[in-house]
Coordinates of C-alpha atoms in Angstrom, one line a residue:
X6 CA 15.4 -1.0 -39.1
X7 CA 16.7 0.5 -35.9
X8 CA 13.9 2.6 -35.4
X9 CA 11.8 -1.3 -35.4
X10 CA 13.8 -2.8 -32.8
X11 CA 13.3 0.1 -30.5
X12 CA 9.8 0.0 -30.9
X13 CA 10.2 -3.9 -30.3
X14 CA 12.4 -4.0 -27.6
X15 CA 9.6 -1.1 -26.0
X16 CA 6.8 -3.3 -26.6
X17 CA 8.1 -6.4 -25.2
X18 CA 8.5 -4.4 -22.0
X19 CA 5.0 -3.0 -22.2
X20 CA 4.3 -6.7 -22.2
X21 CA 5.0 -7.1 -18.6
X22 CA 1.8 -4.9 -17.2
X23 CA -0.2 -7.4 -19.2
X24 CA -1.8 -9.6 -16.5
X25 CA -2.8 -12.9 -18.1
X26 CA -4.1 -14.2 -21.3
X27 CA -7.6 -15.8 -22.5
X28 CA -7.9 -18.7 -21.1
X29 CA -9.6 -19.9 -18.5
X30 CA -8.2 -21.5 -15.5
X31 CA -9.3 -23.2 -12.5
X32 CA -12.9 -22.3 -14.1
X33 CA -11.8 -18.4 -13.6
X34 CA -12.8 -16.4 -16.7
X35 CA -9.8 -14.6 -16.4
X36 CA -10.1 -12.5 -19.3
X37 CA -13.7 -11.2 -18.4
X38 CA -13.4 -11.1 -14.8
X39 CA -9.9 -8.6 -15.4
X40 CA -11.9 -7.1 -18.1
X41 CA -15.0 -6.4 -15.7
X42 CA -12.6 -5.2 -12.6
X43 CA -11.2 -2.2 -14.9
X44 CA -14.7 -0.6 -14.8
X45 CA -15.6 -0.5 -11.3
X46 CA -17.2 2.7 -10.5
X47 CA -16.5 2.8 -7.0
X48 CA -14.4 1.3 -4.0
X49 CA -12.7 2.4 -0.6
X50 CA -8.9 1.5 -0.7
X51 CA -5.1 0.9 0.8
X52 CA -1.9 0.5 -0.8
X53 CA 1.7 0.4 -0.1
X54 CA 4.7 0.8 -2.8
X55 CA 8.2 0.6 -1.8
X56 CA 11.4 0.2 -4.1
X57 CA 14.8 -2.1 -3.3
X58 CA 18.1 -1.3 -5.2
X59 CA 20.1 -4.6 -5.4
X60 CA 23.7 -4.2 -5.3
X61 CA 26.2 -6.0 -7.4
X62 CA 28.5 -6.5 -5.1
X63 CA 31.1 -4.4 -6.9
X64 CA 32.6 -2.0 -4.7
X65 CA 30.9 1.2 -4.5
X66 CA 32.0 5.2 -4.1
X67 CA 30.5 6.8 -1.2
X68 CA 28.0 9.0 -3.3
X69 CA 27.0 5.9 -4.8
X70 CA 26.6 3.8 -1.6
X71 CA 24.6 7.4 -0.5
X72 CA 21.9 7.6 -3.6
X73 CA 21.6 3.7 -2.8
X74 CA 20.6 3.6 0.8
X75 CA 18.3 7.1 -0.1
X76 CA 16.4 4.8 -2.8
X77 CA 16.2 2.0 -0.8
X78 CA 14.5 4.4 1.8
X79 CA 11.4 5.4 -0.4
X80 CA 7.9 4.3 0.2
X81 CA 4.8 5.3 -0.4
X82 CA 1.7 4.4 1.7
X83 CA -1.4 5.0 0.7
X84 CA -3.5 4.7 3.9
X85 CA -7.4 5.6 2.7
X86 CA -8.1 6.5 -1.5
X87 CA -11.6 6.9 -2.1
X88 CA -13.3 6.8 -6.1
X89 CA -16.4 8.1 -5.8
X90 CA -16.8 8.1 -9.6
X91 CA -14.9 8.4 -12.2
X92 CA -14.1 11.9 -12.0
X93 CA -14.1 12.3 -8.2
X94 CA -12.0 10.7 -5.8
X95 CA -9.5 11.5 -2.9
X96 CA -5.9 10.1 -1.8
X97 CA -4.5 10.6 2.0
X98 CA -1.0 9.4 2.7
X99 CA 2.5 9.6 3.2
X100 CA 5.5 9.4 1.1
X101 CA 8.9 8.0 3.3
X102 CA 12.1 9.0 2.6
X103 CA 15.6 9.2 4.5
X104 CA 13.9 7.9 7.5
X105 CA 11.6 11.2 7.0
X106 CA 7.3 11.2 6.3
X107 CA 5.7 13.1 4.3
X108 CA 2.1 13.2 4.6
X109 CA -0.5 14.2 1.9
X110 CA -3.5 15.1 0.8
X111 CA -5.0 14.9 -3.2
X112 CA -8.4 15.1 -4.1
X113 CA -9.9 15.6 -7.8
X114 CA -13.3 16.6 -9.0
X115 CA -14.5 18.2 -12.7
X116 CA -13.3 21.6 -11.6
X117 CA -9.9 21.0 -9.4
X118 CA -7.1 19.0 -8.5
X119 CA -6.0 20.0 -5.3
X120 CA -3.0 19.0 -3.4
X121 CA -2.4 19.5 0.2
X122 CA 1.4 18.5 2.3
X123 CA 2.2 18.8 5.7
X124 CA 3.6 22.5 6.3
X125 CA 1.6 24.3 3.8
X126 CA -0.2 26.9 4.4
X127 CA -2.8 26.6 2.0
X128 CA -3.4 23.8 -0.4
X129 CA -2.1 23.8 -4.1
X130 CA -4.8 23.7 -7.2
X131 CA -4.7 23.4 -10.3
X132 CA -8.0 24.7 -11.9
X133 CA -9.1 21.8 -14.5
X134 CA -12.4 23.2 -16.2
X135 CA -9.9 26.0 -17.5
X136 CA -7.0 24.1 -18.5
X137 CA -7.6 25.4 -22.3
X138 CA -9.3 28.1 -22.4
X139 CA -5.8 29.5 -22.8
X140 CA -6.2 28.3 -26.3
X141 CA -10.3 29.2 -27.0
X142 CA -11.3 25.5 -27.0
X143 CA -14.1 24.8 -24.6
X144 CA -12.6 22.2 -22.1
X145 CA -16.3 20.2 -22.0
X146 CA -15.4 19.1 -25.9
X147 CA -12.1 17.7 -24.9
X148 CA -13.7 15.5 -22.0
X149 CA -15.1 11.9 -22.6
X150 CA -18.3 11.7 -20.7
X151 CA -18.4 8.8 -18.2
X152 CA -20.3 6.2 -20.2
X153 CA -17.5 7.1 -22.6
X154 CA -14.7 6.4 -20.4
X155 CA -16.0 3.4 -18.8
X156 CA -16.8 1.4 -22.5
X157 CA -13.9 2.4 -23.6
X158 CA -11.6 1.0 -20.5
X159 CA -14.0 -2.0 -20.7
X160 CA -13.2 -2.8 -24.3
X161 CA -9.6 -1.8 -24.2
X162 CA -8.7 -4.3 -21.4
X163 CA -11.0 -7.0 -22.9
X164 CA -9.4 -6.6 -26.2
X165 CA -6.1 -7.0 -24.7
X166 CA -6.6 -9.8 -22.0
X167 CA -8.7 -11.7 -25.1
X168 CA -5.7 -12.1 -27.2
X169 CA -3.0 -12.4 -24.7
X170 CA -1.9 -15.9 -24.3
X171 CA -1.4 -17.3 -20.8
X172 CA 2.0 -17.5 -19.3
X173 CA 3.6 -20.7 -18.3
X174 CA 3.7 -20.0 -14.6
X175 CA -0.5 -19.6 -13.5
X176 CA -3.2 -20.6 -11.4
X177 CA -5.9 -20.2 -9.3
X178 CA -6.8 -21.5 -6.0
X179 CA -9.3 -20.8 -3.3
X180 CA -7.8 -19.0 -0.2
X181 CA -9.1 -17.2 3.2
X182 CA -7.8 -13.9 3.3
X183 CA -7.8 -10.7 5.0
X184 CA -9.8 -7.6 3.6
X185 CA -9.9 -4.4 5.9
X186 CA -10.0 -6.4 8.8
X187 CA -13.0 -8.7 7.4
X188 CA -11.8 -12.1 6.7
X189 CA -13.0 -13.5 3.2
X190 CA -13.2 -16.8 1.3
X191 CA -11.5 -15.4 -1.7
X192 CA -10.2 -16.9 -5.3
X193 CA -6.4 -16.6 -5.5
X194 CA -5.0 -15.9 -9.0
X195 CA -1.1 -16.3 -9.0
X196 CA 0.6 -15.3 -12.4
X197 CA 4.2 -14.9 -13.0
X198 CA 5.8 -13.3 -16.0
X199 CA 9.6 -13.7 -16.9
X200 CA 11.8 -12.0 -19.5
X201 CA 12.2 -14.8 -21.1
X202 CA 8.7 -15.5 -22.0
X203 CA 7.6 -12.2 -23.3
X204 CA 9.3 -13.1 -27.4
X205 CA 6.7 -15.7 -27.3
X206 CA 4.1 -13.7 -25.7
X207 CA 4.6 -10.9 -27.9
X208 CA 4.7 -12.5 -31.0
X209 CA 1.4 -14.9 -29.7
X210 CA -0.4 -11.5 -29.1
X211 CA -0.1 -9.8 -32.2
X212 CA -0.3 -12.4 -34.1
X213 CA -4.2 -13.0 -32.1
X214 CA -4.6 -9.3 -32.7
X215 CA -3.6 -9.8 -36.6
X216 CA -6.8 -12.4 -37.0
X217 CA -9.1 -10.4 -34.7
X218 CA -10.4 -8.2 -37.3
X219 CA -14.1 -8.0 -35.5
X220 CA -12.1 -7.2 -32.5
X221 CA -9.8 -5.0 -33.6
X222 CA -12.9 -3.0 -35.4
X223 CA -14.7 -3.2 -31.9
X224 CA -11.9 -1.6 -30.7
X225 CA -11.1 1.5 -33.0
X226 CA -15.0 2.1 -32.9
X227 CA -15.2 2.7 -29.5
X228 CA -11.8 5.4 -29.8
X229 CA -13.3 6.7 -32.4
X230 CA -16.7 7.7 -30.5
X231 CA -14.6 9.1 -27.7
X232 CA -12.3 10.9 -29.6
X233 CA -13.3 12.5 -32.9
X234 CA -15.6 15.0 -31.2
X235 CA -12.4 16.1 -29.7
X236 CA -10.5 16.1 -33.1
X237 CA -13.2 17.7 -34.4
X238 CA -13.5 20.1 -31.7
X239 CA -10.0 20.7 -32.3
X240 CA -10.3 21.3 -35.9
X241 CA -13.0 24.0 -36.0
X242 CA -10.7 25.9 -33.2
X243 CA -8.1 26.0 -35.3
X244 CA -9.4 26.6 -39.1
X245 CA -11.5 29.8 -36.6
X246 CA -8.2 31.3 -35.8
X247 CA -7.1 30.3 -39.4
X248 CA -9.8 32.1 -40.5
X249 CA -8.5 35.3 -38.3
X250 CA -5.3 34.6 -39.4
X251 CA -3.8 33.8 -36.2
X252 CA -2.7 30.3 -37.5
X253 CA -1.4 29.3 -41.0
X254 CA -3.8 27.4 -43.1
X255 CA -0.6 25.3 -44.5
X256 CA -0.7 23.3 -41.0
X257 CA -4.3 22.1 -41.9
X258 CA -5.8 19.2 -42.3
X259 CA -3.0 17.6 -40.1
X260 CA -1.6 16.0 -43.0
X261 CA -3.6 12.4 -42.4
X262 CA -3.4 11.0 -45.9
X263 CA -6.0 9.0 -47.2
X264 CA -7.7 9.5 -44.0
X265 CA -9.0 13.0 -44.1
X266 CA -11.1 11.9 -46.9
X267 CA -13.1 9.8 -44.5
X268 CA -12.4 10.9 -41.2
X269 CA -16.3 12.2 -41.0
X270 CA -17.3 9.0 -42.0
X271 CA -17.6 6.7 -38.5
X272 CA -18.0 3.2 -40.8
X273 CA -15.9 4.1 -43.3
X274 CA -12.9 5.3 -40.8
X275 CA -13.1 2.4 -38.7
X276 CA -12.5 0.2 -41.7
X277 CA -10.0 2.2 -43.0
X278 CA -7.8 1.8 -40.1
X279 CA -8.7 -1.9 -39.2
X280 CA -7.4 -2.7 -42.3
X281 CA -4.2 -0.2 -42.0
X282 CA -3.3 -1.8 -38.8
X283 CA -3.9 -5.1 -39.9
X284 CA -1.5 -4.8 -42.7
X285 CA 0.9 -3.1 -40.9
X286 CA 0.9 -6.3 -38.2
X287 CA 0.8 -8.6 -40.9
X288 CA 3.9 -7.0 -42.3
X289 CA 5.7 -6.9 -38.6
X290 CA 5.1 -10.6 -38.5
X291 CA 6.4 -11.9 -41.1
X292 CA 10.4 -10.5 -40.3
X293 CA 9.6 -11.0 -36.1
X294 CA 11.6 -13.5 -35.9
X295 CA 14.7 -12.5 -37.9
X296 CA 14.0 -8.8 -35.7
X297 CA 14.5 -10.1 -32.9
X298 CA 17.1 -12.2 -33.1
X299 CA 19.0 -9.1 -34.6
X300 CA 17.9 -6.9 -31.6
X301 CA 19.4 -9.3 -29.3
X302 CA 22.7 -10.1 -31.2
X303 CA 22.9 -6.8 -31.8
X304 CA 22.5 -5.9 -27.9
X305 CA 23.6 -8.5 -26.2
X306 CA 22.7 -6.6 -22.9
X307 CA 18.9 -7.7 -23.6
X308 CA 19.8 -11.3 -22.6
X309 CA 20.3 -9.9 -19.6
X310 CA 17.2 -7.8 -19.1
X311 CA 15.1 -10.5 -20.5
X312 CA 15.9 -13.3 -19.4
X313 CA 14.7 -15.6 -16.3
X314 CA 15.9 -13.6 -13.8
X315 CA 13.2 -10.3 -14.6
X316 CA 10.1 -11.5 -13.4
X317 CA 6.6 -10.5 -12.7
X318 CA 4.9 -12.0 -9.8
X319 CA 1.3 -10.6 -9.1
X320 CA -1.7 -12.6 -6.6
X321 CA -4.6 -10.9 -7.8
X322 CA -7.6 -12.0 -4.9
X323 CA -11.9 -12.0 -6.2
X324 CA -14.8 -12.3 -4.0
X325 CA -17.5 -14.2 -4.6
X326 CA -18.9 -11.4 -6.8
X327 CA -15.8 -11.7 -8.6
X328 CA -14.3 -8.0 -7.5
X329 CA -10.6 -8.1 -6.8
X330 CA -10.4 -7.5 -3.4
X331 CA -6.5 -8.1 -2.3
X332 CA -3.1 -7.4 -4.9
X333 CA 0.3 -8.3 -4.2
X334 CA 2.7 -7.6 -7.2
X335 CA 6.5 -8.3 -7.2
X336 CA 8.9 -6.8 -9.9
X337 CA 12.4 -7.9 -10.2
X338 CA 14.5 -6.5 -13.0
X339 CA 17.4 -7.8 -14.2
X340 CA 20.1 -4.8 -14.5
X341 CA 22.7 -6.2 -17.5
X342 CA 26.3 -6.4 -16.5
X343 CA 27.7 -3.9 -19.0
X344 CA 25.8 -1.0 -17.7
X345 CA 28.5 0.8 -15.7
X346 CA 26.3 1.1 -12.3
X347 CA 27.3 -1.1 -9.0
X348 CA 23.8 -2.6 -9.1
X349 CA 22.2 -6.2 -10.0
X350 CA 18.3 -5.7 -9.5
X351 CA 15.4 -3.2 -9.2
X352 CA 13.0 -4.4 -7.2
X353 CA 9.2 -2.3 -7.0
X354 CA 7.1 -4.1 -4.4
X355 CA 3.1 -2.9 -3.5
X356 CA 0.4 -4.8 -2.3
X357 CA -3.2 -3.4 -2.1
X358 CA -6.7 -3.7 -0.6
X359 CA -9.8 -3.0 -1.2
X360 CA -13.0 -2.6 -0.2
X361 CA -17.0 -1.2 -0.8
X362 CA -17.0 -2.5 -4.0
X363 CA -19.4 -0.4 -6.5
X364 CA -21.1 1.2 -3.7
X365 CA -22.3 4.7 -2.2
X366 CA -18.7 6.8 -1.7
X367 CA -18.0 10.3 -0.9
X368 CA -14.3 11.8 -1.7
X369 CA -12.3 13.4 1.1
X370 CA -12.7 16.5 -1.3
X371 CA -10.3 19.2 0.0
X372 CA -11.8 22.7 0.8
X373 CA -11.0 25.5 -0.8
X374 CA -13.3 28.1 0.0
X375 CA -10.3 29.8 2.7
X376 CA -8.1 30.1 -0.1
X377 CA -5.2 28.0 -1.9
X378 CA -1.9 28.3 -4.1
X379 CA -3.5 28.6 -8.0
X380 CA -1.1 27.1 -10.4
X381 CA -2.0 27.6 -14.0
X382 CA -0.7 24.7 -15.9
X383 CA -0.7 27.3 -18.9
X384 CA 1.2 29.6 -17.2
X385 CA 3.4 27.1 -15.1
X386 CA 6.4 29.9 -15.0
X387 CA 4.8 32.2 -13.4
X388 CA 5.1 29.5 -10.1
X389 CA 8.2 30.9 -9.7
X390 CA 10.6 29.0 -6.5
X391 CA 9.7 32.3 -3.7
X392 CA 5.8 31.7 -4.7
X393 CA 6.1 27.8 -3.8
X394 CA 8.1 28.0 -0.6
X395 CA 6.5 31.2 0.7
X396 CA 3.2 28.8 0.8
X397 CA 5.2 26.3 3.4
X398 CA 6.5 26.8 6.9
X399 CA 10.4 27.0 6.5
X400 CA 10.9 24.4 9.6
X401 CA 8.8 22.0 8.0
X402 CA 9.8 18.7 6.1
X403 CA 8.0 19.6 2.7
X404 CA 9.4 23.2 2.7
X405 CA 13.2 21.2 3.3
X406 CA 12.3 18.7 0.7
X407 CA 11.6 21.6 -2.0
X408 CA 14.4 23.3 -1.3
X409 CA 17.4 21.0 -0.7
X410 CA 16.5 17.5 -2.3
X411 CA 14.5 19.5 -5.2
X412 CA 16.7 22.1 -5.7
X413 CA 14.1 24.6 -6.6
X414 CA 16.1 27.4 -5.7
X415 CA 19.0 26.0 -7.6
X416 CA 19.9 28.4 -11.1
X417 CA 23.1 28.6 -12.7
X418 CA 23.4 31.5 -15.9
X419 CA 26.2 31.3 -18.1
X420 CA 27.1 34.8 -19.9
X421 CA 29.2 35.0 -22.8
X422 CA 31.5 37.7 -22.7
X423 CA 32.7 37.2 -26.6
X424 CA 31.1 39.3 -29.6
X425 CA 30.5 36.4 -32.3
X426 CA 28.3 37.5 -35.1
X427 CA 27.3 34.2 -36.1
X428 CA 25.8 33.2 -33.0
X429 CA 24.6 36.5 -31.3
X430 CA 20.9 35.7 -32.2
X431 CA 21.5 32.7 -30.5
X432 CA 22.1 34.0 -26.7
X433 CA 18.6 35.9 -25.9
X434 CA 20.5 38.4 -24.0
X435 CA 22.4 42.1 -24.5
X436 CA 27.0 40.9 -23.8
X437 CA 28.0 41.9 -20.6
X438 CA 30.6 45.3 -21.4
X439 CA 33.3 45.9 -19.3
X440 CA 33.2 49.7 -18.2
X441 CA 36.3 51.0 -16.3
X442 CA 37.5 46.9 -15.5
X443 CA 34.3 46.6 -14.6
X444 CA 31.9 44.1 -15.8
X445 CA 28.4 45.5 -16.4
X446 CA 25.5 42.6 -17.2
X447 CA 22.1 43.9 -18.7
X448 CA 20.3 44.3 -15.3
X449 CA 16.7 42.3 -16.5
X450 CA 18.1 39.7 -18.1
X451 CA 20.0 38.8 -15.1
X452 CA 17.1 40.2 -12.7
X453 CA 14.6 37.6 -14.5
X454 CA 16.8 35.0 -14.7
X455 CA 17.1 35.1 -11.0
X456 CA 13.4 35.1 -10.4
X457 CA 13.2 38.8 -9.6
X458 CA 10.4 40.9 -10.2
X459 CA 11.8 44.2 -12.7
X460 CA 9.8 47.6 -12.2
X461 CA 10.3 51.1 -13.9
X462 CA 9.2 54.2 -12.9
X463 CA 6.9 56.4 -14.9
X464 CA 10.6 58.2 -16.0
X465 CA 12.3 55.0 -16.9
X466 CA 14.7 56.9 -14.7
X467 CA 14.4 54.4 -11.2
X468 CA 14.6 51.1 -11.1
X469 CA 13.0 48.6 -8.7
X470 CA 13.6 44.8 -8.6
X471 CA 12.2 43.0 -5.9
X472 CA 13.8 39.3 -5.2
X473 CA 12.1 36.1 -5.7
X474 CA 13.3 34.0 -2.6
X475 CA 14.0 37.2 0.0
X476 CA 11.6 40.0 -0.9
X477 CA 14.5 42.1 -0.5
X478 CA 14.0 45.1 -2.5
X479 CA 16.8 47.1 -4.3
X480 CA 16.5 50.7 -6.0
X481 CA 18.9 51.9 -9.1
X482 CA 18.8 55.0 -10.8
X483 CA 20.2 55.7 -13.8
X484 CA 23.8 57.4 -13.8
X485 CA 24.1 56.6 -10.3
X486 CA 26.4 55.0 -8.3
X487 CA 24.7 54.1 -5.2
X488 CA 21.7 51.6 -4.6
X489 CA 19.1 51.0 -1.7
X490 CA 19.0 47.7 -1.0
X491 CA 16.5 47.1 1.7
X492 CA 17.1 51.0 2.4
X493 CA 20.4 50.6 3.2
X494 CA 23.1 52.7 0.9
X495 CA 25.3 50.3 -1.1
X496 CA 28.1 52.4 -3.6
X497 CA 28.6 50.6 -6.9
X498 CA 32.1 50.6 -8.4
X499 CA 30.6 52.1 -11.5
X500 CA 27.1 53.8 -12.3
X501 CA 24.0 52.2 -13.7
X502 CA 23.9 53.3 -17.4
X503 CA 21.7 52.7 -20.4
X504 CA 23.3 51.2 -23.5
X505 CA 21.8 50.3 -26.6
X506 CA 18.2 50.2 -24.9
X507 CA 19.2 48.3 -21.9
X508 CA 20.0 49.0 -18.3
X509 CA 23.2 47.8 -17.0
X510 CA 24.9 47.6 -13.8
X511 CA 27.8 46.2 -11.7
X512 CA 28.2 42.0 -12.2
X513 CA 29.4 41.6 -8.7
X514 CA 27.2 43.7 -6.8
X515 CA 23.6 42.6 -8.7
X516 CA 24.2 38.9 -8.2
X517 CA 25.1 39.7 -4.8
X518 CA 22.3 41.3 -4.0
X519 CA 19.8 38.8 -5.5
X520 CA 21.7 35.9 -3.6
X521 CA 23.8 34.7 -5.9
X522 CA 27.8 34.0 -6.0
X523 CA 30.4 34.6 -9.1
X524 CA 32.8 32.8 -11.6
X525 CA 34.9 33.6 -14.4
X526 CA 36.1 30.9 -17.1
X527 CA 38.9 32.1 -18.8
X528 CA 38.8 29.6 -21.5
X529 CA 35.4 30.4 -22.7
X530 CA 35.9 33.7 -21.6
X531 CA 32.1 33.4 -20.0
X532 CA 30.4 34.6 -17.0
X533 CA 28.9 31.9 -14.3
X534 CA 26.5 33.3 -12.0
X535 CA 25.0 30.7 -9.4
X536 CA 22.3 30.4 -6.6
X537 CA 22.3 27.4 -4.4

């Protein structure tokens, strides 16, 4: 039951991005022309997004009054995107914060998504077209082709806008706008959605979808031609490895049920699940009422975030060929009283134009050729926080940003000290020993932990770690007590030694070197080592 009203209380929100319902106003087709909008193939755009924090008037601490005034200061500005097709487009703009720009550069095509910010020396990219061959699966299979995508948008969003009934508060009217800088005789759509509305518009809309077989088969017909080469794809990957015994055959067929009996059988699966999620709705319906009422009673705070005072105001503007053209979308949200924060509202404001409508574009594609900052979502890790800032100038506002208000540098390692042989599988490192009142920490664990790069000579005997953030190199050698750090002779208060397999050395002097500061908790008898 409680697992129900979260998934209720989640929907009814999900009910606020839907725009308007079947019905045709003001001779608009609203449901078609909404429907037909989400498959444009190509436009020229401009947007701006900016977010206000409402306070409640309680008084607030200074850290609060801080993290308000930094929200407050966000926005994003979006001053040329480009869709080319649906695979290929470009974004240049700026984010704002703290009374600081950032601009920006993204582009995508098949092969890359490339990022570019003011003060990097080369652009990021992320290398799409290889994204699994980590896993042996060829990336083509797991890719809807075009035609693909664009049906199935299409008959997603006219499924949806089909059984959504209207909202109390629309209309249309004919206005004179203006588009990058042409002006236009335009249709004005004006919708607005409150919290209290969306019980009614929830319960209106399933119970549309609950009659709707035809539409709901529509629907799970086009998913199904988009996505069971990919399951299927999946499947052969995986019963191959089974087959090399890299993967154990008890995890196959998914455990699907009735399903997997039919899966390979387009008609036969559609029906199946038309009818599985027709019953299920049907079943939903007939306790929605009782559900709800229980959600709200038994959190009262809803009343508050549902009610009049959240509200979704969008202006959605067509042209004559019935292409929107100009957005303006306000969202307020009602914060509930007993949520212990000093704020009343959210508000999330953007407004949008656009332009060359479905014709001939080419994407600001960002070059590569010179060279760029791979990142291998597979192998995210290896990114480690020296590799990113190392690609930005350090004066510049992205490399600050990365740094200071991202914290990428930012570790903390806590060490127990404590020999407890129930839970010493659980802590992934050799105990710190204490040698002479000194404490002596396995040298990789820590090294790694820090981001440092760990080599051995062809001895085992010298040891050479190489830090993340400084390049800074330091040299141990077992049984001695001095180290070169940065050739410079630093004498250690007690040897490196091997124990048990691993390399240890001095706590103070290693998380010195690597950049890091010290603390002891007595109570938990556990080491803190941090880097700001």
């Amino acid at each position: 039951m409680k697992r129900m009203k979260v998934l209720l209380a989640a929907f009814l929100v999900s009910m606020l991005v839907i725009l308007a319902g079947c019905q045709s106003v003001g001779g608009l087709d609203i449901s078609k022309t909404l429907a037909d909008n989400l498959t444009v193939k190509s436009s020229e755009s401009k947007q701006t997004l900016s977010l206000e924090i409402v306070p409640s008037g309680t008084q607030m601490s200074e850290e609060e009054k801080e993290m308000l005034d930094l929200i407050n200061s966000f926005s994003l500005t979006i001053d040329h995107a480009m869709m080319q097709d649906a695979s290929t487009g470009s974004v240049e703009g700026s984010l704002s914060l703290d009374g600081k720009k950032l601009p920006f550069h993204v582009s995508v095509d098949k092969k890359n998504l490339i990022l570019w910010v003011e003060g990097a020396k080369q652009p990021i990219s992320i290398a799409l077209d290889t994204l699994y061959s980590g896993y042996g699966v060829d990336a083509a299979n797991l890719q809807p082709t075009t035609e693909q995508s664009q049906q199935l948008i299409k008959n997603v969003g006219k499924f949806l806008f089909k059984n959504v009934s209207n909202p109390a508060s629309i209309s249309v009217s004919s206005v004179t706008d203006t588009v990058y800088g042409e002006s236009l005789s335009l249709q004005k759509l004006h919708v607005d959605i409150r919290g209290d509305e969306l019980v009614g518009l929830a319960k209106s809309f399933l119970t549309s979808v609950s009659k709707d077989k035809e539409g709901v088969k529509e629907l799970i017909s086009t998913l199904y031609d988009v996505y069971y080469p990919i399951f299927k794809s999946e499947v052969d990957t995986l019963n191959e490895l089974s087959d090399m015994g890299n993967v154990d055959e008890e995890v196959l067929p998914f455990g699907l049920g009735t399903l997997n009996s039919v899966i390979d059988d387009k008609e036969a699966a559609v029906i199946y699940l038309t009818n599985q999620l027709q019953k299920a709705l049907n079943e939903f319906l007939v306790d929605y009422d009782k559900d709800v009422n229980e959600m709200f009673t038994d959190t009262p705070e809803l009343n508050e975030l549902f009610s009049k005072n959240t509200v979704l105001a969008m202006d959605y503007m067509f042209d004559k060929n019935l292409n929107v053209r100009k957005q303006n979308i306000d969202l307020t949200v009602q914060i509930p009283t007993t949520i212990e924060a000093p704020i009343k509202q959210i508000k999330v404001h953007s407004t949008s134009e656009i332009w060359n409508v479905n014709k001939a574009i080419s994407a600001n594609i960002i070059d590569i050729s010179k060279g760029s900052l791979a990142i291998d979502l597979l192998n995210a890790n290896k990114v480690t926080p020296g590799t990113m800032l190392r690609n930005f100038d350090n004066q510049s506002e992205a490399y600050r940003f990365i740094k200071e208000d991202m914290g990428v540098t930012q570790k903390y390692i806590y060490m127990n000290t404590l020999v407890d042989e129930d839970y010493d599988w659980y802590y992934g490192y050799a105990l710190p020993i204490d040698v002479n009142k000194t404490k002596m920490v396995p040298l990789r664990y820590v090294a790694e932990q820090l981001d440092a790069e760990l080599k051995l000579d062809a001895s085992g005997k010298q040891i050479t770690i190489i830090d993340d953030l400084t390049g800074s190199t330091i040299v141990l050698k077992n049984g001695s007590n001095q180290a070169l750090v940065d050739g410079k002779v630093v004498k250690l208060t007690e040897p490196v030694m091997k124990h048990d397999g691993t390399y240890y050395v001095p706590l103070h002097f290693i998380a010195k070197a690597l950049g890091s500061t010290v603390q002891w908790d007595n109570d938990s008898k556990s080491i803190l080592i941090e880097r700001k």
